[in-house]
Short mmCIF file of C-alpha atoms in Angstrom, two decimals:
data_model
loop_
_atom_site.label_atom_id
_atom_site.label_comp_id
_atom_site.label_asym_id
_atom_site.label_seq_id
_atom_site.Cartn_x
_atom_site.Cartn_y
_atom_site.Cartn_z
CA UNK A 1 0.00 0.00 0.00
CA UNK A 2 1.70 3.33 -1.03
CA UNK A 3 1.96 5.82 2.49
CA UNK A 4 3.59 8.19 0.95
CA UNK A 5 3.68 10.89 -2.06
CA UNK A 6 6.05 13.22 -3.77
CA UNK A 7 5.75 16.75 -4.23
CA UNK A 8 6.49 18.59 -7.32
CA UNK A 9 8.95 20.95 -4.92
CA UNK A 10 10.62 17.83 -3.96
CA UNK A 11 8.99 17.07 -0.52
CA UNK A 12 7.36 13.78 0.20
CA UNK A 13 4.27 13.52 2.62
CA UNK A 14 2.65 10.90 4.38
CA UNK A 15 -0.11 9.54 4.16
CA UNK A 16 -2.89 9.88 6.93
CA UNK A 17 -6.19 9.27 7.92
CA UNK A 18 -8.45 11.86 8.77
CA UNK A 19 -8.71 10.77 12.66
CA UNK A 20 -4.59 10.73 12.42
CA UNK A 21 -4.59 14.34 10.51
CA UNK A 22 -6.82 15.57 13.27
CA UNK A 23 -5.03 14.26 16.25
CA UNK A 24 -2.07 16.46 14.69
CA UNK A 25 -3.96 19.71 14.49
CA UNK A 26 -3.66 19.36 11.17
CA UNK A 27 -6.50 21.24 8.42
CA UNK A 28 -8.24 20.44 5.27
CA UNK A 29 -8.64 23.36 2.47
CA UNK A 30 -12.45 23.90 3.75
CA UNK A 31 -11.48 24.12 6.94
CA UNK A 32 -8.73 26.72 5.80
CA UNK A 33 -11.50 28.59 3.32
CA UNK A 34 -14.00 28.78 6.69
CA UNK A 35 -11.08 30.37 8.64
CA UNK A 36 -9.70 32.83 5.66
CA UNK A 37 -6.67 31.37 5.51
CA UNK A 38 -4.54 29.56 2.62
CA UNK A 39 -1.43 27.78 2.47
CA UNK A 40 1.78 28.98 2.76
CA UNK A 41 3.92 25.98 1.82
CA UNK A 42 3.20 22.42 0.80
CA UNK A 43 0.66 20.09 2.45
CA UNK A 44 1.93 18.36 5.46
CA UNK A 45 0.07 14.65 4.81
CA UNK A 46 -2.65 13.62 2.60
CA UNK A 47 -5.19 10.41 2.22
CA UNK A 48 -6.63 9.17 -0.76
CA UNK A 49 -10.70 9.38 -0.77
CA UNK A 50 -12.91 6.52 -2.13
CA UNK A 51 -13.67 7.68 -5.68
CA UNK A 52 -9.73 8.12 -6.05
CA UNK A 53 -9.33 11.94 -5.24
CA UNK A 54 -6.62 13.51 -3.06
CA UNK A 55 -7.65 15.15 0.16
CA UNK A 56 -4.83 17.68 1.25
CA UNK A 57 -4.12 18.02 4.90
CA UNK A 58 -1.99 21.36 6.08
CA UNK A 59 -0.04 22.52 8.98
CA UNK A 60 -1.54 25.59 10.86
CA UNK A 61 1.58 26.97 11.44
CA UNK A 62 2.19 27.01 7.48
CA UNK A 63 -0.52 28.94 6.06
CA UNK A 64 -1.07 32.66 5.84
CA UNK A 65 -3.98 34.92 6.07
CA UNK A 66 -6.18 34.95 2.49
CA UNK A 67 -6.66 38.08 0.37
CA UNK A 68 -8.99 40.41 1.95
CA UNK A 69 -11.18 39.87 -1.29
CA UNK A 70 -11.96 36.42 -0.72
CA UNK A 71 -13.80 37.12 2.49
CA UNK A 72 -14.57 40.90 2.44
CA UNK A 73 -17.29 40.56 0.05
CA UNK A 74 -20.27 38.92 1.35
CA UNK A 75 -22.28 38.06 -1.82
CA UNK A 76 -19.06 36.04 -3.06
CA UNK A 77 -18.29 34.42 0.43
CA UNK A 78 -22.03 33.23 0.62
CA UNK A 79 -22.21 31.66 -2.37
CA UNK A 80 -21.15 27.71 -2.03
CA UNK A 81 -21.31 24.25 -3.45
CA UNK A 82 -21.49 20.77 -1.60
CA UNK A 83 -19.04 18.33 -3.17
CA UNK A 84 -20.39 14.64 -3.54
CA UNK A 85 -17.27 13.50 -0.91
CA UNK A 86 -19.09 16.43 1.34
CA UNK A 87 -16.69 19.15 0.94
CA UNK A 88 -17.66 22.55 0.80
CA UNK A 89 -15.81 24.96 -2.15
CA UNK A 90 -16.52 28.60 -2.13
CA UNK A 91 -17.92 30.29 -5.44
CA UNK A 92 -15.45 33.06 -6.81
CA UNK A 93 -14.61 34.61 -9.90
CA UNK A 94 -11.63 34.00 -12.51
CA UNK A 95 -9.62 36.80 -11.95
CA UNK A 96 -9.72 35.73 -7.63
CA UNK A 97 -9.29 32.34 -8.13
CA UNK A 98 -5.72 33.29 -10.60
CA UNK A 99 -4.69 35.61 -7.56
CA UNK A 100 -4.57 32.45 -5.20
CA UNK A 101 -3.09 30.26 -7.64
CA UNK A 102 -6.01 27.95 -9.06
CA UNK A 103 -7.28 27.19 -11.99
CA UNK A 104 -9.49 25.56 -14.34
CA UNK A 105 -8.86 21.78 -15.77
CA UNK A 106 -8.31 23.34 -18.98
CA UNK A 107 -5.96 25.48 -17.83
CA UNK A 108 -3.82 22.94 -15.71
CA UNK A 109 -3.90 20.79 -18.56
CA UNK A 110 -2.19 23.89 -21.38
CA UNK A 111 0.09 24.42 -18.68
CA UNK A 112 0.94 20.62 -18.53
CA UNK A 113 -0.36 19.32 -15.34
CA UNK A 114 -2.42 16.87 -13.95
CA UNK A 115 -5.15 17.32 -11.55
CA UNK A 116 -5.13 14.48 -8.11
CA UNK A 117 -7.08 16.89 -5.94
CA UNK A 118 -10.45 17.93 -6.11
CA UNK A 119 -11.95 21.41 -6.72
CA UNK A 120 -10.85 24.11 -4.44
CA UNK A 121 -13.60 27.18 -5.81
CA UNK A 122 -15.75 27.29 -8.43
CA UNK A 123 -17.77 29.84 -10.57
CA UNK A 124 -20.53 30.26 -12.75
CA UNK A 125 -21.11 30.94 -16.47
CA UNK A 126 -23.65 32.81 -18.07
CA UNK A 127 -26.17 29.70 -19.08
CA UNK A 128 -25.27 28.60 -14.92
CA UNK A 129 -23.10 25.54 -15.85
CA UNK A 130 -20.16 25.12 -13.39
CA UNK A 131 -16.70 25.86 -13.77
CA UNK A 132 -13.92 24.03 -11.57
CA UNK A 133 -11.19 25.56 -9.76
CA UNK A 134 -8.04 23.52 -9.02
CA UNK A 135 -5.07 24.34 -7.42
CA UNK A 136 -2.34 24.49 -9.22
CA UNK A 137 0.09 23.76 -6.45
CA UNK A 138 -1.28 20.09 -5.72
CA UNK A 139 -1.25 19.46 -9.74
CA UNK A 140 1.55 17.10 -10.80
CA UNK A 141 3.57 18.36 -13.89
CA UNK A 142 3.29 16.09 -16.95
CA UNK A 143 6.54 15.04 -18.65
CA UNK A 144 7.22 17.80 -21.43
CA UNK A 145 8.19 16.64 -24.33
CA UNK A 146 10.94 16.58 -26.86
CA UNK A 147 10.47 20.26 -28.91
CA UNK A 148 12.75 18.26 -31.59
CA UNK A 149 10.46 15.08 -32.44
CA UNK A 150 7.14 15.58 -30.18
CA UNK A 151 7.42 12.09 -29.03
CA UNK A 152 9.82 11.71 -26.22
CA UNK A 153 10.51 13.02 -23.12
CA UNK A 154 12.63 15.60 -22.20
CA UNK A 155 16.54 14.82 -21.18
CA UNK A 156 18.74 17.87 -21.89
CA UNK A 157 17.71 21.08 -23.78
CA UNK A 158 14.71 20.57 -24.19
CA UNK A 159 15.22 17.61 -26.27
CA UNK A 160 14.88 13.68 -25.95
CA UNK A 161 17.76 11.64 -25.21
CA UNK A 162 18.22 10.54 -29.18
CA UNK A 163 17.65 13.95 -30.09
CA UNK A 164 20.11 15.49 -27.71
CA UNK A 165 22.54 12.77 -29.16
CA UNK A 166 22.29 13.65 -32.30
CA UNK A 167 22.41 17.50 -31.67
CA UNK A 168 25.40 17.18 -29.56
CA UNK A 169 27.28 15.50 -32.16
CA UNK A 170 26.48 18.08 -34.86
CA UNK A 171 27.80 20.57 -31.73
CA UNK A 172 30.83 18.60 -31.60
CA UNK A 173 31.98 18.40 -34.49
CA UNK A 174 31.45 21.89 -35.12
CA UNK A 175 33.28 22.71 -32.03
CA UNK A 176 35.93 20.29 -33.04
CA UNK A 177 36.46 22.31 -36.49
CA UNK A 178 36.65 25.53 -34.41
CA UNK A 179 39.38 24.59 -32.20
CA UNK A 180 40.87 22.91 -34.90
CA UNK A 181 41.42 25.73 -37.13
CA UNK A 182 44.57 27.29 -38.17
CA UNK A 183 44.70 30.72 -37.28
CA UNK A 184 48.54 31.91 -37.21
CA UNK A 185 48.69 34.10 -34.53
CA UNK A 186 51.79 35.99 -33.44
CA UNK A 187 52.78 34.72 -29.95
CA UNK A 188 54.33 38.04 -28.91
CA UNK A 189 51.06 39.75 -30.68
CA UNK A 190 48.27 37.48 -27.95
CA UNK A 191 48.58 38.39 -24.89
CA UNK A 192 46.67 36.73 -21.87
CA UNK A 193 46.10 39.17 -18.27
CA UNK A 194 44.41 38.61 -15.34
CA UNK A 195 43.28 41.17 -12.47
CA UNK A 196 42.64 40.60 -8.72
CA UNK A 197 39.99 43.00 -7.03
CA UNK A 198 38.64 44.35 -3.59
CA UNK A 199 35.66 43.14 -5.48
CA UNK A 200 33.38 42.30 -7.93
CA UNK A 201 31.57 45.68 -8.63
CA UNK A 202 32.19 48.80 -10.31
CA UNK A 203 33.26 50.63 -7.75
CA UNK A 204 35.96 47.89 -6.65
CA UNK A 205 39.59 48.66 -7.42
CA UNK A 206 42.71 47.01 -8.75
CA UNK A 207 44.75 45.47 -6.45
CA UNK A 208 47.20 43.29 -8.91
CA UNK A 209 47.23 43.37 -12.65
CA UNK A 210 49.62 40.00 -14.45
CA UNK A 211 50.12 40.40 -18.16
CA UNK A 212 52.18 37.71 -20.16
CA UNK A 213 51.99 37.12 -24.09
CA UNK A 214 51.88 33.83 -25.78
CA UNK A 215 55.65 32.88 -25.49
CA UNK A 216 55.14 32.64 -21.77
CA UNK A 217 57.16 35.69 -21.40
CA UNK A 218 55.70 37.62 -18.33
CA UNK A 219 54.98 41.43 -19.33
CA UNK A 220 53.84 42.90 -16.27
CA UNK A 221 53.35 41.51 -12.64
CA UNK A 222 52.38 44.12 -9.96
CA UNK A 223 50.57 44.81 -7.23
CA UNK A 224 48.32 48.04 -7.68
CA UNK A 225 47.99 49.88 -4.61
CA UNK A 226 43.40 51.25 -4.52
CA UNK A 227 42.71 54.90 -4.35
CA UNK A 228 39.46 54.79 -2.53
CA UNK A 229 39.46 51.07 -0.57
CA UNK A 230 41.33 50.85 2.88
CA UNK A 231 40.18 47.04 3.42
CA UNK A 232 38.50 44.02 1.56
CA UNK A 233 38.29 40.96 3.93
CA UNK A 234 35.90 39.07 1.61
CA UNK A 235 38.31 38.95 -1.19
CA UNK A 236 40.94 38.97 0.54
CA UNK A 237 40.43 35.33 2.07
CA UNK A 238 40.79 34.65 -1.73
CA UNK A 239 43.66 36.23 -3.40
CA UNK A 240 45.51 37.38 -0.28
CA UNK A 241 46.27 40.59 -0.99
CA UNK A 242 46.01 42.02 2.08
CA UNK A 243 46.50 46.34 2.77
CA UNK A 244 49.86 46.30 4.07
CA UNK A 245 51.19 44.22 0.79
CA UNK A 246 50.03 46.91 -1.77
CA UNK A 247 51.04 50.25 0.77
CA UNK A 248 53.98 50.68 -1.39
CA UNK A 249 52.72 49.68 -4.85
CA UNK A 250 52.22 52.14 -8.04
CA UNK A 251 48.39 53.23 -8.43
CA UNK A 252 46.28 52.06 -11.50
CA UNK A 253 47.01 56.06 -12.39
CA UNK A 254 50.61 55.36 -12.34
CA UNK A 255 50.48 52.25 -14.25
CA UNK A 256 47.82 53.06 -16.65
CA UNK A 257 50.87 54.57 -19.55
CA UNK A 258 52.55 51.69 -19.92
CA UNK A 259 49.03 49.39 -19.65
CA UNK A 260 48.15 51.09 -22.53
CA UNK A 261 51.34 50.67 -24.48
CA UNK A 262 51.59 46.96 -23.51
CA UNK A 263 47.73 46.64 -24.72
CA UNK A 264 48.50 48.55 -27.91
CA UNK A 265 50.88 46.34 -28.97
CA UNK A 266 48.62 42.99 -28.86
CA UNK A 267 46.55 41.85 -31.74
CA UNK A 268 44.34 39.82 -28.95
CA UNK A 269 43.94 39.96 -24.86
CA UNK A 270 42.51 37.24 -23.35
CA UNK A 271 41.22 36.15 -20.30
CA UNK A 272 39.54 33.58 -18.19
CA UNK A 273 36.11 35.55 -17.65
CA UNK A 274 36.85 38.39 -19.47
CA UNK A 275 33.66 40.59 -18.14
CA UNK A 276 34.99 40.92 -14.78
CA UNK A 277 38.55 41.99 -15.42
CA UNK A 278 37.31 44.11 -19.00
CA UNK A 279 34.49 46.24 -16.59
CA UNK A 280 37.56 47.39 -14.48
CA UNK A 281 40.31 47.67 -16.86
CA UNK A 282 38.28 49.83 -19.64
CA UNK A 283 38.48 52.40 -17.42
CA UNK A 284 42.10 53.28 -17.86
CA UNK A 285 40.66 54.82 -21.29
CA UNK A 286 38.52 58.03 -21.23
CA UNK A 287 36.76 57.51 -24.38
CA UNK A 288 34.24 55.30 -25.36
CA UNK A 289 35.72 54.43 -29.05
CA UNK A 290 38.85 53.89 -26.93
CA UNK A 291 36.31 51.16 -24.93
CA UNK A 292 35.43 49.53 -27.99
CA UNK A 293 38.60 49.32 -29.43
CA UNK A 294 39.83 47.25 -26.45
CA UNK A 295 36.65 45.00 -26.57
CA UNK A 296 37.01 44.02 -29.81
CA UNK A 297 40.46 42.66 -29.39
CA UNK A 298 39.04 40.31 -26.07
CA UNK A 299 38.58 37.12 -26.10
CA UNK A 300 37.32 34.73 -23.36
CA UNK A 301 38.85 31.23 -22.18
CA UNK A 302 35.91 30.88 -19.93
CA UNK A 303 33.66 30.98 -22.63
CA UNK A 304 35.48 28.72 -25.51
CA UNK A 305 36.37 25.86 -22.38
CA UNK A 306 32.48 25.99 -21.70
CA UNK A 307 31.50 25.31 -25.26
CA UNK A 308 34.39 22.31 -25.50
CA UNK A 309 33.13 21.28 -21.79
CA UNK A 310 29.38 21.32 -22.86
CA UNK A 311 30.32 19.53 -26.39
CA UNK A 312 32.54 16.42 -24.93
CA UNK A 313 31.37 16.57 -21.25
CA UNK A 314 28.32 17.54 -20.97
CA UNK A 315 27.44 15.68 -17.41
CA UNK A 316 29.70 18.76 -15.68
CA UNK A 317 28.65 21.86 -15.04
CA UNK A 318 31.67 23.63 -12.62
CA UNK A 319 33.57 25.77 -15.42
CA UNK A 320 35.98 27.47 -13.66
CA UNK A 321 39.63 28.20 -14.25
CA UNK A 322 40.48 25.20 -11.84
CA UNK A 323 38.20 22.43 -13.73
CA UNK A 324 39.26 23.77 -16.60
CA UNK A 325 42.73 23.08 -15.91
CA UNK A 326 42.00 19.43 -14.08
CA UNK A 327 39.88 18.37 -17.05
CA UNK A 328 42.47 19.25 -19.29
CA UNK A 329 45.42 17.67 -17.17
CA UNK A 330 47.31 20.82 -16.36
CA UNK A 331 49.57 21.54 -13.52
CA UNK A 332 49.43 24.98 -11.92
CA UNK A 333 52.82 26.93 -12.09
CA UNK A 334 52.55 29.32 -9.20
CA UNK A 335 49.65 29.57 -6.27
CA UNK A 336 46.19 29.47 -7.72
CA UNK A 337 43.78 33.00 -7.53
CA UNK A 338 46.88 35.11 -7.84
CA UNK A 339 46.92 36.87 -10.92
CA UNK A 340 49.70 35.72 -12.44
CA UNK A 341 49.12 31.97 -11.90
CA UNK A 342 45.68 32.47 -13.03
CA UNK A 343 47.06 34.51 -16.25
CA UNK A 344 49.83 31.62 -16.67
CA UNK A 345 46.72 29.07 -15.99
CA UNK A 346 44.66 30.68 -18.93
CA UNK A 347 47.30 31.00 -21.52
CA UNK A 348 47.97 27.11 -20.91
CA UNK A 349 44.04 26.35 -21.00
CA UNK A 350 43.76 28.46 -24.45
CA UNK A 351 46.72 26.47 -25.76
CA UNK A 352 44.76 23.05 -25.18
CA UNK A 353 42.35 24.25 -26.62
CA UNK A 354 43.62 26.18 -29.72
CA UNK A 355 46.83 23.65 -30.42
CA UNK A 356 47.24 25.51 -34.14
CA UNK A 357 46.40 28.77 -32.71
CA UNK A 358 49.77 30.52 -33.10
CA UNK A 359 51.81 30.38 -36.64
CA UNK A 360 54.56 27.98 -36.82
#
């Protein structure tokens, strides 16, 4: 005999009779509707009712008070139906019954569930036939289908498992060409940076800036010592950069002439998660055309391991500069979430990927 039942969020209830449900405090929907209330989470137990429907038992200290309209306007709250198990449901109109979540079979059944529980409300057309409401909340989803063929289930974006196959290995082989490809790049012409922060917003400053080009050849390594921030704990735990080490060091200011010359000089800057470090850097230029100019030359490791991660592993997820470099068997030269192991780290990472990126 099945005693208990999954929830769509995840939870799974018992199963209990009415007596038990009782002896717990515990409250039916009409006894809810009588007192104005309404859940505020999932049911705590239910029990299955002779003709097969699903009677929903709640905790008190789970629900919260109804919408004033459901019980501040007499002609509505008057106005109910006798169920043939003996429950009560409260007339209401469309628009109410879509404020508290319920809805009609119809409805449920566009939206791709199936209704267990009985009505929760009702209301009437214009010849006086009935209308149901259920409650969406109790509804089991129905397996969605494939948007490929229409005839499986869903596995993985939005497609069926044979679909997904075959997509993925039109995806693959794409990718594969991509990374493939011969593009002759200067190695002295790509260079790869990194930047640690006090932070990840706007107004979070440089603290270290790591620049080498594609010969391994490190072009800048420094500390930058912030303008405006005294102290960044948070990040700090991270990099460990700490106040005292950057007392001493040049501001971005300071640095920002040669920055600029070192940037001028590549063909390509790249970076693992190039947003973060391009929304601080950019500002080193006071024009927007200048902006642009040094956008168009970025180009992200993050993004390109992703694709190859999502095309030849797709069971992992974690994309960072770390499982990057342990799915692709590389050692770290240096301590990790410094900027210039992370800038060695993504120049290495790029190269795996790209082996006929530079010219010969």
């Amino acid at each position: 005999m099945k005693t208990t039942m999954k929830l769509r969020s995840g939870a799974t209830i018992p199963q209990l009779s009415s007596a038990d449900a009782e002896r717990k405090n515990y409250l039916t929907r009409e006894v809810l509707n009588r007192m104005h209330l309404m859940p505020a989470g999932d049911p705590a137990a239910y029990d299955e009712n002779e003709d097969g429907s699903i009677t929903y038992f709640f905790d008190p200290a789970r629900v919260t008070e109804a919408p004033p309209e459901l019980w501040y306007a007499p002609a509505q709250k008057s106005e109910t139906m006798e169920l043939d198990s003996g429950v009560t449901i409260t007339r209401m109109s469309t628009k109410r019954a879509a404020a508290c979540g319920y809805y009609t079979a119809e409805r449920l059944s566009q939206m791709h569930y199936d209704i267990i529980e009985e009505p929760v409300a009702y209301t009437l057309r214009n010849d006086k036939s009935v209308i149901y409401f259920y409650d969406k909340k109790t509804a089991i989803r129905q397996p969605l289908m494939c948007v490929s063929c229409g005839k499986d289930i869903r596995y993985r974006r939005k497609l069926c498992r044979d679909c997904f196959e075959r997509d993925l290995a039109i995806r693959r082989a794409e990718g594969d060409l991509h990374r493939a490809a011969v593009y002759g790049m200067k190695r002295e012409r790509v260079l790869f940076f990194d930047l640690e922060l006090t932070g990840v917003y706007d107004h979070d400053e440089i603290l270290s800036i790591s620049i080498t080009d594609g010969t391994g050849k490190v072009v800048m390594d420094t500390l930058v010592k912030p303008v405006h921030k005294k102290k960044w704990k948070q990040t700090e735990k991270i990099h460990g950069i700490t106040p005292d080490m950057v007392t001493d060091a040049p501001t971005l200011e300071e640095l920002t002439p040669t920055i600029k010359e070192i940037f001028a000089s590549a063909d390509v800057l790249i970076a693992y998660g190039v947003s973060t470090d391009y929304s601080h850097i950019k500002y080193i230029y006071a024009t927007e055309a200048e902006r642009e100019a040094l956008h168009e030359k970025t180009r992200c490791a993050s993004i390109e391991f992703v694709r190859f991660q999502s095309e030849h592993y797709p069971d992992l997820v974690h994309a960072s500069l770390s499982d990057a470099m342990a799915l692709l068997e590389i050692e770290w030269d240096g301590v990790a979430h410094t900027s210039i192991a992370d800038t060695i780290g993504c120049a290495r990472v790029w190269e795996k990927l790209f082996p006929n990126y530079y010219e010969n």
